[in-house]
Short mmCIF file of C-alpha atoms and ligand atoms in Angstrom, two decimals:
data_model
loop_
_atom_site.label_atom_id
_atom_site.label_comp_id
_atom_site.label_asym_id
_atom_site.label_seq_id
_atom_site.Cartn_x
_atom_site.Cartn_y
_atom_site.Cartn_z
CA UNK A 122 48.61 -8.95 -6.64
CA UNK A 123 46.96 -6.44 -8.69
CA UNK A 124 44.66 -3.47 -7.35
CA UNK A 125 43.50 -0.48 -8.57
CA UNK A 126 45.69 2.24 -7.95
CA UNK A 127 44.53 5.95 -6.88
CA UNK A 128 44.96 8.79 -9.49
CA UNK A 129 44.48 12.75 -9.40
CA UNK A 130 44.29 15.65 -11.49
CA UNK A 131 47.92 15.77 -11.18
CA UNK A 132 49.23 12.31 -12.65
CA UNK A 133 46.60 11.48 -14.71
CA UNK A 134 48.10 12.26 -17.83
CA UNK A 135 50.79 10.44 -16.95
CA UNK A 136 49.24 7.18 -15.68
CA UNK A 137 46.40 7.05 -17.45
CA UNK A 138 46.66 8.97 -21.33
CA UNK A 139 49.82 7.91 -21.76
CA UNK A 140 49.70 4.63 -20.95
CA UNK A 141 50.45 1.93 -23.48
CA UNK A 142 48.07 -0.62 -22.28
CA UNK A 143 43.89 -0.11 -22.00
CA UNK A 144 43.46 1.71 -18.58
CA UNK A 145 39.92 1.67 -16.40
CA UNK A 146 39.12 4.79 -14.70
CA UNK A 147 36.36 4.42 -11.89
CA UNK A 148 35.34 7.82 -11.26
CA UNK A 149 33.82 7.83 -7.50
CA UNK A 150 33.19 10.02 -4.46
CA UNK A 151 33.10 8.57 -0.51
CA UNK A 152 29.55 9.78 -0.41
CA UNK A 153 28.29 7.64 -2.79
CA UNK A 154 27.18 4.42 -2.11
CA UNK A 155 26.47 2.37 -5.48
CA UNK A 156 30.58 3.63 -5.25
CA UNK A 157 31.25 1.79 -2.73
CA UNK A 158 29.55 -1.29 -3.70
CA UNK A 159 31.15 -1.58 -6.80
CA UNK A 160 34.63 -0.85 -5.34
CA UNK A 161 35.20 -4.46 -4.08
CA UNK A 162 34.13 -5.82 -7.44
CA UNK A 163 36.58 -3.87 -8.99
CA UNK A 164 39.58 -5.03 -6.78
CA UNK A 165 38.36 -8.70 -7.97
CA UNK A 166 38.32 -7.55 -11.50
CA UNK A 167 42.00 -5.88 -11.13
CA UNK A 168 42.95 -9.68 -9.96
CA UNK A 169 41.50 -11.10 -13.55
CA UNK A 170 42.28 -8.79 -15.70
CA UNK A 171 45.94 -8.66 -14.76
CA UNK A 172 48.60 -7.93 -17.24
CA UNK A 173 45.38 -6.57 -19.14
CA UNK A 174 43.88 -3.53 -17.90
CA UNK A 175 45.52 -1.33 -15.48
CA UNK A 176 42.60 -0.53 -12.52
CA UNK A 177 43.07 3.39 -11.33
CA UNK A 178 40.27 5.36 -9.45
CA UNK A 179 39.74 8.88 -9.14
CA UNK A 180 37.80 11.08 -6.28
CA UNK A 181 36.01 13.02 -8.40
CA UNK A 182 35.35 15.29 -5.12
CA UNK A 183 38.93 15.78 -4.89
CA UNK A 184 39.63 16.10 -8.65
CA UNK A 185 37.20 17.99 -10.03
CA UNK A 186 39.46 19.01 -12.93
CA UNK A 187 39.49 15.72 -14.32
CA UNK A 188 36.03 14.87 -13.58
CA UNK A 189 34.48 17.99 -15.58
CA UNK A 190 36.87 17.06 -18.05
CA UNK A 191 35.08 13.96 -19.45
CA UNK A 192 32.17 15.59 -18.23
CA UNK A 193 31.21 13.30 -15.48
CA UNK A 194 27.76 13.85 -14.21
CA UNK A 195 26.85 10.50 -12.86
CA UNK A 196 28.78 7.84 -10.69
CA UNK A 197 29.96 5.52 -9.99
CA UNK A 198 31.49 6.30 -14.46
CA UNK A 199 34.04 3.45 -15.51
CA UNK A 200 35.68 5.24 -18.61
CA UNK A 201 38.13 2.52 -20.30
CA UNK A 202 40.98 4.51 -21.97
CA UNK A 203 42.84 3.26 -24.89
CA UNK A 204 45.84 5.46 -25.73
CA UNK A 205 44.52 8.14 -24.29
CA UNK A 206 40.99 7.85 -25.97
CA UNK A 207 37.95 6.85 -23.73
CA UNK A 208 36.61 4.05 -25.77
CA UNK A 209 34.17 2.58 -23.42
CA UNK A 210 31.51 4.48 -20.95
CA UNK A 211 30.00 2.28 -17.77
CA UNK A 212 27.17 4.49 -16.10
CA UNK A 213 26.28 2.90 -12.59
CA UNK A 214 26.58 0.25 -10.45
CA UNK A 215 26.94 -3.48 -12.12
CA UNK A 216 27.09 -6.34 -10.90
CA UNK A 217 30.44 -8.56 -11.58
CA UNK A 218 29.06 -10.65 -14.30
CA UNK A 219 27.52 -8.27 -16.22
CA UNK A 220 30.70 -5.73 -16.07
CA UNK A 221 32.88 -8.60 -17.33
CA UNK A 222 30.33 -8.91 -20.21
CA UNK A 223 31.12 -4.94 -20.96
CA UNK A 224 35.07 -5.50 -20.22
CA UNK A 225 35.49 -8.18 -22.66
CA UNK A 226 33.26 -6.51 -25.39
CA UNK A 227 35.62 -3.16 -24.96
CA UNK A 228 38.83 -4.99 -24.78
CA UNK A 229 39.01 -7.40 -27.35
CA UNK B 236 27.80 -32.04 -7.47
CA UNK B 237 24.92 -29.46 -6.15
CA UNK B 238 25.43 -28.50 -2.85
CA UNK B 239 22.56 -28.73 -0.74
CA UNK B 240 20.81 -26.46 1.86
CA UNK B 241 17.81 -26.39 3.74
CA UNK B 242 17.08 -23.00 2.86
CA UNK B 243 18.11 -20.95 0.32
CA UNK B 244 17.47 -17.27 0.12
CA UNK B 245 17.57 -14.91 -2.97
CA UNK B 246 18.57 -11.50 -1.63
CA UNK B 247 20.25 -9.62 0.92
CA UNK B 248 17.83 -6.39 1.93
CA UNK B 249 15.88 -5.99 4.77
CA UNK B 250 13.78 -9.36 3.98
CA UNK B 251 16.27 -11.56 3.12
CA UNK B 252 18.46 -10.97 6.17
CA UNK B 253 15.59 -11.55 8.78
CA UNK B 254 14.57 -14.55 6.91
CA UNK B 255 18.37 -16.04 7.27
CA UNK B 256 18.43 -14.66 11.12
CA UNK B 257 15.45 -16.87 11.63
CA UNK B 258 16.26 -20.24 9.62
CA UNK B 259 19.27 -20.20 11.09
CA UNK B 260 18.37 -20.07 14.44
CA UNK B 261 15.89 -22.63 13.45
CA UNK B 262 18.67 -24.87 12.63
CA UNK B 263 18.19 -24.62 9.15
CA UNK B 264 21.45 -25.01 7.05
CA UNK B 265 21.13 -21.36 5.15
CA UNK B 266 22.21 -19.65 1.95
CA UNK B 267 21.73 -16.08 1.18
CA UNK B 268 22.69 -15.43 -2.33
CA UNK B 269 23.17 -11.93 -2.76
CA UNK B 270 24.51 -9.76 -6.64
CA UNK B 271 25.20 -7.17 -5.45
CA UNK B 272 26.36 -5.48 -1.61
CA UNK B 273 24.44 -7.09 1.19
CA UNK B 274 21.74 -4.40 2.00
CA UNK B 275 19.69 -3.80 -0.29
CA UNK B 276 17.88 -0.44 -1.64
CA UNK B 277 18.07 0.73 1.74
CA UNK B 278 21.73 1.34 1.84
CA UNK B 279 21.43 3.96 -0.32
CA UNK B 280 19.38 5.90 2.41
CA UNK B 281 21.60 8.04 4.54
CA UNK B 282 19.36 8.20 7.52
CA UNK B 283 16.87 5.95 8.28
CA UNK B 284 14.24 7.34 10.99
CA UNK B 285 11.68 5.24 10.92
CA UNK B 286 13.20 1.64 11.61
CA UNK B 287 11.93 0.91 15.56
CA UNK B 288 14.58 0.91 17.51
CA UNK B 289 16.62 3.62 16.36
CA UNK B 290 14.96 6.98 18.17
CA UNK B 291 18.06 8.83 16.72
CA UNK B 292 18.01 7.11 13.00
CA UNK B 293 20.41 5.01 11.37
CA UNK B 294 22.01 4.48 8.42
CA UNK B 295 20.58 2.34 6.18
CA UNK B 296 24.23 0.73 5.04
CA UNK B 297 24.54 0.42 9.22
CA UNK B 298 21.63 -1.27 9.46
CA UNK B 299 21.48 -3.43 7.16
CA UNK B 300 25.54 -4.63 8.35
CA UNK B 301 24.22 -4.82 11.58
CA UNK B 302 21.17 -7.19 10.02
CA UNK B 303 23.79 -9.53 8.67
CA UNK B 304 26.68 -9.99 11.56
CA UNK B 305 23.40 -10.74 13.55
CA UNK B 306 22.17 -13.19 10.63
CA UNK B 307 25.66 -14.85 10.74
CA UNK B 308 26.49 -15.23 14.05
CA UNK B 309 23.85 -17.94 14.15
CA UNK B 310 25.45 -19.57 10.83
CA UNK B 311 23.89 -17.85 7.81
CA UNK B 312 26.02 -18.52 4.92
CA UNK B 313 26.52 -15.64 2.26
CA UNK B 314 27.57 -16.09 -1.56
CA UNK B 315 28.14 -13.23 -3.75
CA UNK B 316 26.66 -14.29 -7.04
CA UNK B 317 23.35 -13.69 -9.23
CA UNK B 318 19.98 -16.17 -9.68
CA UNK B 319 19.71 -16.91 -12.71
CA UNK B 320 17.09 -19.58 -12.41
CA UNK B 321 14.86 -21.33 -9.92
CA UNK B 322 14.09 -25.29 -11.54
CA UNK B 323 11.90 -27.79 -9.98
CA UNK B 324 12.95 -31.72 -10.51
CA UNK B 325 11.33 -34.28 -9.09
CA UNK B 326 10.20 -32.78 -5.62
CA UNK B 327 13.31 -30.67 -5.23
CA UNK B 328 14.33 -27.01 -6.26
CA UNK B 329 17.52 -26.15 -7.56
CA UNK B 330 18.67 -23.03 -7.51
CA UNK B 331 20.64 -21.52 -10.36
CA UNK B 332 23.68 -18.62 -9.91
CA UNK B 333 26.25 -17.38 -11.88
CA UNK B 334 28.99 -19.43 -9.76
CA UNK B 335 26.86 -22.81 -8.98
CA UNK B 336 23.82 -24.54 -8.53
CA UNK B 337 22.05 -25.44 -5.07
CA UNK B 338 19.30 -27.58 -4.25
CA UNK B 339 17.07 -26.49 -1.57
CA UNK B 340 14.57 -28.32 0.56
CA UNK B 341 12.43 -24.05 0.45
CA UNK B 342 13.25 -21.27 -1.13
CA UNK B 343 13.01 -17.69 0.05
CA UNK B 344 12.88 -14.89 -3.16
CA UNK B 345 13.54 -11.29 -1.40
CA UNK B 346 15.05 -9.72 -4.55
CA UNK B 347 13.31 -6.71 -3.97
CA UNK B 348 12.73 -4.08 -6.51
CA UNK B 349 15.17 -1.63 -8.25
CA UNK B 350 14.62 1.51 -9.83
CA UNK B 351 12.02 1.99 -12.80
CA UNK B 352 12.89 3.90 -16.39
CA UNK B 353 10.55 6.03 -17.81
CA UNK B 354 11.40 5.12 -21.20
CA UNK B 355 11.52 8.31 -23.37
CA UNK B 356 13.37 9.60 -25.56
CA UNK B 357 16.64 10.95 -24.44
CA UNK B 358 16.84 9.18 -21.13
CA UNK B 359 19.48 6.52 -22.24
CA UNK B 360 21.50 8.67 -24.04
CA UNK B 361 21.96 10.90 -21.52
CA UNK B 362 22.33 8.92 -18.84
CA UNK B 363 25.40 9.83 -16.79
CA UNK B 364 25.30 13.01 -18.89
CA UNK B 365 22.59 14.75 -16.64
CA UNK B 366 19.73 11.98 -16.42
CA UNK B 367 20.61 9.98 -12.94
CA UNK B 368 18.72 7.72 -10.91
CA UNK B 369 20.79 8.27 -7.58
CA UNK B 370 20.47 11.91 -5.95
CA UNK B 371 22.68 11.17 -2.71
CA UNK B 372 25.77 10.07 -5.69
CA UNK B 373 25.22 12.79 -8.03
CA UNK B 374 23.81 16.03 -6.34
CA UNK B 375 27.02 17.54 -6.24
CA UNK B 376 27.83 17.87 -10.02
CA UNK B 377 24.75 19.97 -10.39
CA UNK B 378 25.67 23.14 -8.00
CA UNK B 379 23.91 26.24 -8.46
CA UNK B 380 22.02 24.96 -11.78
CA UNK B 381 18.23 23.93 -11.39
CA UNK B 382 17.33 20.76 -11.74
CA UNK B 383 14.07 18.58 -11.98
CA UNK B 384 13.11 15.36 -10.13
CA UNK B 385 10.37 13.49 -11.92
CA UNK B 386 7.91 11.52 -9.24
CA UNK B 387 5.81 12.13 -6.07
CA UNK B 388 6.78 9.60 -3.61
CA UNK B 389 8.59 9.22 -0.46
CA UNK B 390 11.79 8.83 -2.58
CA UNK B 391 11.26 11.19 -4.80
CA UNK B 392 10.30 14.03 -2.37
CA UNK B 393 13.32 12.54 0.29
CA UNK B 394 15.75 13.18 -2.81
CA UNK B 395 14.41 16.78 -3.86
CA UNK B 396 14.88 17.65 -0.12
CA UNK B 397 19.13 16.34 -0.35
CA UNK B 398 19.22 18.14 -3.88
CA UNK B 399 18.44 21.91 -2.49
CA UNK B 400 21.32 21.65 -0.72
CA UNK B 401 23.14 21.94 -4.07
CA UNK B 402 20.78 23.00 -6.89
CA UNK B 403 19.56 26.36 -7.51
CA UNK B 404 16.45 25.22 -7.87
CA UNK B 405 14.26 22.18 -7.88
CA UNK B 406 11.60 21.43 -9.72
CA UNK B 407 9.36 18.36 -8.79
CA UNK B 408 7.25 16.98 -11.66
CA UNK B 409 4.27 14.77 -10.51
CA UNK B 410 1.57 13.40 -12.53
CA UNK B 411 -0.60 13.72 -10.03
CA UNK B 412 -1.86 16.43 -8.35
CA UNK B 413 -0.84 15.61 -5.13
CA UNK B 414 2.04 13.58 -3.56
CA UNK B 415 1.91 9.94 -2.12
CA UNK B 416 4.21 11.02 1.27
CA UNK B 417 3.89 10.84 4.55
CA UNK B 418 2.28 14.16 6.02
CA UNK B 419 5.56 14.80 7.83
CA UNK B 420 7.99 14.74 4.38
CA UNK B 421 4.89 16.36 2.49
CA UNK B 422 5.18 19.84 4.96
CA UNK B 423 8.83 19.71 5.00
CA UNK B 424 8.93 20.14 1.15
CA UNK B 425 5.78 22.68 0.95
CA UNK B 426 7.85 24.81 3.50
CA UNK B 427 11.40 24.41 1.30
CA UNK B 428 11.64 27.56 -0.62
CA UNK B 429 13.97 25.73 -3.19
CA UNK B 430 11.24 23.51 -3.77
CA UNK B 431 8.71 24.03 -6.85
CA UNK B 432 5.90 21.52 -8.02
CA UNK B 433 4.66 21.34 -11.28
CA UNK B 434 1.54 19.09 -10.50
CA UNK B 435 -0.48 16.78 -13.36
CA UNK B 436 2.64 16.81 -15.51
CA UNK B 437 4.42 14.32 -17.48
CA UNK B 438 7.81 14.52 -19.44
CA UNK B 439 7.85 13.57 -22.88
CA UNK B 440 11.34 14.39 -24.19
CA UNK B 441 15.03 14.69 -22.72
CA UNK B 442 16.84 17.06 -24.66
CA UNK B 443 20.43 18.84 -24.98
CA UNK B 444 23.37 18.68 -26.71
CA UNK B 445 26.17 16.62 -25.07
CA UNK B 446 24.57 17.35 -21.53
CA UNK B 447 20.70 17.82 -20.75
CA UNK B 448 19.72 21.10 -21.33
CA UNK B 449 15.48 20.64 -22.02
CA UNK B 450 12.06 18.73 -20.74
CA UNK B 451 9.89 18.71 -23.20
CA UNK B 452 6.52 18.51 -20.82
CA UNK B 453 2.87 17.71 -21.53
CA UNK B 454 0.08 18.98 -18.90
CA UNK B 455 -2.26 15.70 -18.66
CA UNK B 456 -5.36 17.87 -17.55
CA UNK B 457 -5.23 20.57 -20.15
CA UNK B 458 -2.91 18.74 -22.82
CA UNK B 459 -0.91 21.76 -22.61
CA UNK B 460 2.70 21.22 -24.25
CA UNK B 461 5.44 23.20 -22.62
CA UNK B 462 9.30 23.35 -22.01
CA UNK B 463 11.44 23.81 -19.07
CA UNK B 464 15.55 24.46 -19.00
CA UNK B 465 17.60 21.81 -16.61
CA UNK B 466 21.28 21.11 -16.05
CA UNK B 467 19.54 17.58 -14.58
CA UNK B 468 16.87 15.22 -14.02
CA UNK B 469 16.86 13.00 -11.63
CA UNK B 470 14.28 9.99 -11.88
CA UNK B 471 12.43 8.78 -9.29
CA UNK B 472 9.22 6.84 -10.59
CA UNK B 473 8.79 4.32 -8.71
CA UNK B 474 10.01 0.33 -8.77
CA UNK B 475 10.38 -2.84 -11.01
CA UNK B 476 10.27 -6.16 -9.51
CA UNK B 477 13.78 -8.03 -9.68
CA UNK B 478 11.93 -10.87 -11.23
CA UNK B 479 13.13 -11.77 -15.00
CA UNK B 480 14.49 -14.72 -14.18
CA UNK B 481 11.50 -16.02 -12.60
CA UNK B 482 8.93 -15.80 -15.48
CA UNK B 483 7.60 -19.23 -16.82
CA UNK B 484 8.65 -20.29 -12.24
CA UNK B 485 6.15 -18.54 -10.92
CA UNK B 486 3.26 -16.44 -11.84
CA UNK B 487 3.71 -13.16 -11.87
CA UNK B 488 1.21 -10.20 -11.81
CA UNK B 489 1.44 -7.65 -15.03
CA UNK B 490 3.80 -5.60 -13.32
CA UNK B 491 6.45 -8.43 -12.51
CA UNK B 492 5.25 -8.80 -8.79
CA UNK B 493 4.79 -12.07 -7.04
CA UNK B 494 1.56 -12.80 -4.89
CA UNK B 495 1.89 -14.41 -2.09
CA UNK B 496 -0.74 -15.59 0.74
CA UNK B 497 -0.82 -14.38 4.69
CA UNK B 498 1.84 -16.92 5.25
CA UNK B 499 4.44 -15.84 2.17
CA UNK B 500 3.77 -19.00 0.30
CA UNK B 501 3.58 -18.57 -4.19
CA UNK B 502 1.56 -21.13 -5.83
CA UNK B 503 4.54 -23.66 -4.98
CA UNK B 504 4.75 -24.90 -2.04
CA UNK B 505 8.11 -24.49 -0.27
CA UNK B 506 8.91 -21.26 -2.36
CA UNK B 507 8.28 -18.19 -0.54
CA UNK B 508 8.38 -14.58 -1.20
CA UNK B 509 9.16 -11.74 0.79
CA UNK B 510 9.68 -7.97 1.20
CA UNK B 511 9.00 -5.25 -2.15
CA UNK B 512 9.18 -7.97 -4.49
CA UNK B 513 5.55 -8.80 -3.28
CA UNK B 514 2.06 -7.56 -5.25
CA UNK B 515 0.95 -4.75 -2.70
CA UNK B 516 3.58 -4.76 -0.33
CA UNK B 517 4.11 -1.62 2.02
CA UNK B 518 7.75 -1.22 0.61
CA UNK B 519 9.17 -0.46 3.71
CA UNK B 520 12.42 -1.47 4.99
CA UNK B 521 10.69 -2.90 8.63
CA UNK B 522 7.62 -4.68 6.69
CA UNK B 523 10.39 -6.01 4.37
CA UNK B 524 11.90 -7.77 7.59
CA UNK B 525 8.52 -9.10 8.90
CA UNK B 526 7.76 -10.51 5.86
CA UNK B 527 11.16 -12.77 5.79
CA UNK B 528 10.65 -13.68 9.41
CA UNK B 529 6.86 -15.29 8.51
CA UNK B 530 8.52 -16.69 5.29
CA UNK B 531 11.32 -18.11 7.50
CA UNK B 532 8.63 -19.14 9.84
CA UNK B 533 6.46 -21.57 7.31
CA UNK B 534 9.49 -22.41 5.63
CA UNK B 535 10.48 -24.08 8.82
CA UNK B 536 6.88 -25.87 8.47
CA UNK B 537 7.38 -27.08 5.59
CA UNK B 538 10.51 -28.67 6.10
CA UNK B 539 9.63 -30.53 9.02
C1 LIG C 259 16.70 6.11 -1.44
C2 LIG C 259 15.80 5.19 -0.65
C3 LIG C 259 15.44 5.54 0.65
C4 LIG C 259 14.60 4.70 1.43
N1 LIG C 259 14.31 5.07 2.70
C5 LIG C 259 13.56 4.25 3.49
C6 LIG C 259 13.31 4.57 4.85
O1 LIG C 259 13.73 5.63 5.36
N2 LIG C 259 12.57 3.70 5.60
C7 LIG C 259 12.09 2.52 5.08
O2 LIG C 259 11.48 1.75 5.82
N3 LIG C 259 12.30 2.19 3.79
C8 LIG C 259 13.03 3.02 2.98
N4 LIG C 259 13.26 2.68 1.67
C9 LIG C 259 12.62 1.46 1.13
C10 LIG C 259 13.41 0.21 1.54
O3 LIG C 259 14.73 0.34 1.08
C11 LIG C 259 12.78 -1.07 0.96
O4 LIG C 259 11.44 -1.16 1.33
C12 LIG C 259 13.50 -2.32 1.46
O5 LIG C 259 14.88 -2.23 1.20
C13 LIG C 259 12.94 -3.59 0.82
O6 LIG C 259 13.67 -4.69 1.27
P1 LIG C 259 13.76 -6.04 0.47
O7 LIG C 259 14.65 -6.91 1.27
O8 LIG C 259 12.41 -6.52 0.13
O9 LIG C 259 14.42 -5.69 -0.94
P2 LIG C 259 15.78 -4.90 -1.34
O10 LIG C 259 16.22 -3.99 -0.29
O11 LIG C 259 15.50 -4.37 -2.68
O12 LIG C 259 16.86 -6.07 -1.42
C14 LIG C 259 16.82 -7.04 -2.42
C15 LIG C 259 18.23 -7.56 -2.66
O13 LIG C 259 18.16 -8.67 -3.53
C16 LIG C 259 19.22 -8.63 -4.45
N5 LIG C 259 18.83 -9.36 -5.64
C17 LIG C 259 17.81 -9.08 -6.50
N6 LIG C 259 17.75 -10.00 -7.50
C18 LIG C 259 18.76 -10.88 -7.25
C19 LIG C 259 19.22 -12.05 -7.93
N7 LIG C 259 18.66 -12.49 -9.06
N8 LIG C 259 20.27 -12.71 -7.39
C20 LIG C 259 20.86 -12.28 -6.26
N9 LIG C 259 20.48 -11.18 -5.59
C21 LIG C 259 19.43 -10.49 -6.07
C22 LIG C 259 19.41 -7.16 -4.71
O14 LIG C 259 20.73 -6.88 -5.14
C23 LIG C 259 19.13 -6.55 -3.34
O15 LIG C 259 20.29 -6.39 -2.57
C24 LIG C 259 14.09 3.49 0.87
C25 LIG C 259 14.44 3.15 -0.44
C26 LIG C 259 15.28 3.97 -1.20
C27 LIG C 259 15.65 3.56 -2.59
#
């Protein structure tokens, strides 16, 4: 069982820069609903992409450090970090098919 | 194998979810096929006050839930998957999705609409770098800056309204030169001192470096080129059919719409259409939901 786990301003050098495999960030905030929608996709993807990508999130309300950052203006943003790098940039809600399209692109 | 259905219906909004209340308590075996969170637009309004029924409003996300446990607890199936493709083979339609094919006795399309680009320069590249198309997700990285909304409609003046509760300033740029609201939303944002207008206006340009900094604007009266300074711009334009998938199906009006007759039949029989995806539909969530309970209703029809 793989889900996305929960990151903060704190750890997220830690768990996500210096990680040695790619790392998805999905930047969100409880008040926003294309969030929300794309949160259960994401579990799903966590499932497939085992072993792969490491799934984190990040409250953006509760991390603003992070969030200003990478200069998040927008969300749901899916940043996919490569040692330490953001290589990929998701703006918005996707649906599942069309995210895998973006995943597989980034990762391979 | 296909699996069959009686009905199957693209979309979960407002329309699609009264249509499955009412095949299934036809006794119509029912699919809803939804891509994306059962709901629709309308989950992405916080309050909804003018649904009948709900003196107090509602939210659209509790609505719409509330739509399909009803829906369900008379045996409307749900998959979570996209159309891709509506085929008709000798007398029967299969229905195409990204996780399997159905065949259906009628279909019911109620993809509904989503939100329209304006195509200009700098949108795309700064979108999610102060260009957004959701006000309720993204107000809150813009506090204390001003910040433009480009459109004149209920949407558009509903998310102006939400953004003075973080901007400095708002500037709503129609190009018209008046809005398309209700009366009621129009005096609430004539009386919001947050709220300017810059009437029979157009934006031409996006411009910044990094993060959205300019609108390059063009008066359509006087031809008048001018520039205004934003932290954001939020885009609210109006609607494009969800109907690419559907092109070479059905015929579809210049703008992607589908027209339908007084009983929500296309130009093939047993496939009906229903809610905003219609030409001239009152895009609201309640007409949405009558229209999927007549398209349930001659569905029913035409199966029997
Ligand atoms: C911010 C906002 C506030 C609003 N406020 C109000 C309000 O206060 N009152 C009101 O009455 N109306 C309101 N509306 C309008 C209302 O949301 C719409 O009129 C209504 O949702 C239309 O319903 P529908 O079922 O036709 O389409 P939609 O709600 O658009 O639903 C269509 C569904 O079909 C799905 N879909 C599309 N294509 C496919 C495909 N190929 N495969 C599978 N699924 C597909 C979509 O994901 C979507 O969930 C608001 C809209 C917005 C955006």
């Amino acid at each position: 069982m793989s889900k996305p786990i929960t990151v903060d301003d704190a750890n997220f050098d830690q768990t996500v820069l210096q990680a040695e495999a790619l790392v998805l960030v999905d930047f969100w905030a409880p008040w926003c609903r294309p969030c929300l929608m794309l949160a259960p996709i994401l579990d799903e993807l966590a499932e497939d992409y085992s072993g792969k990508i490491t799934f984190t999130r990040l409250d953006v309300d509760q991390n603003p450090k992070t969030a200003s950052r990478y200069q998040i203006m927008s969300i749901p943003t899916l940043l996919l970090f490569k040692k330490g790098e953001p290589v990929s940039h998701i703006v918005g809600y996707k649906p599942k098919a069309e995210l895998k399209r973006d995943l597989d692109t980034a990762s391979t | 194998m296909n699996k069959e259905y009686e009905v199957v219906i693209i979309g979960g909004g407002p329309a699609g979810l009264s249509a499955g209340l009412y095949t299934s308590r036809a006794r119509l075996s029912s699919l809803l096929i939804e891509r994306g969170l059962v709901g629709g637009q309308i989950v992405n309004a916080e309050l909804v006050e003018n649904y009948p029924g709900f003196p107090e409003g509602i939210s659209g996300l509790e609505l719409t839930q509330l739509m399909h446990q009803q829906a369900t607890k008379y045996g409307l199936e749900t998959l979570l998957a996209e159309t891709t493709g509506i085929e008709l083979k000798e007398g029967q339609k299969v229905v195409k999705t990204t996780e399997a094919n159905f065949i259906a006795k009628a279909v019911i399309i109620a993809g509904g609409s989503e939100r329209a680009k304006l195509g200009i320069p700098g949108e795309k590249e700064f979108t999610g770098k102060g260009v957004s198309y959701c006000a309720t997700c993204d107000a809150a990285f813009f506090k204390g800056e001003p910040i433009a909304v480009v459109g004149g409609g209920d949407a558009a003046i509903t998310e102006a309204r939400h953004l003075t509760r973080f901007a400095s300033k708002v500037i709503v740029i129609h190009r018209r030169h008046q809005l398309r609201t209700s009366r009621i939303l129009q005096e609430k944002a004539f009386a919001e001192p947050k709220i300017e207008f810059l009437w029979n206006t157009i934006v031409e340009e996006i411009k910044g470096e990094e993060v959205v900094q300019q609108l390059s604007l063009r008066n359509v009266i006087t031809g008048e080129k001018f520039t205004l300074d934003v932290a954001g711009i939020f885009m609210s334009i109006g609607f494009k059919p969800n109907t690419a998938y559907l092109k070479g199906v059905l015929p579809l009006d210049a703008a992607g719409y589908i027209t339908t007759n007084e009983k929500m039949g296309t130009e093939i029989p047993g496939i009906f259409a229903a809610g905003d995806i219609r030409y001239n539909s009152a895009q609201q969530a309640v007409t949405a939901a009558g229209d999927g309970v007549t398209a349930a209703i001659y569905a029913e029809i035409f199966i029997r």
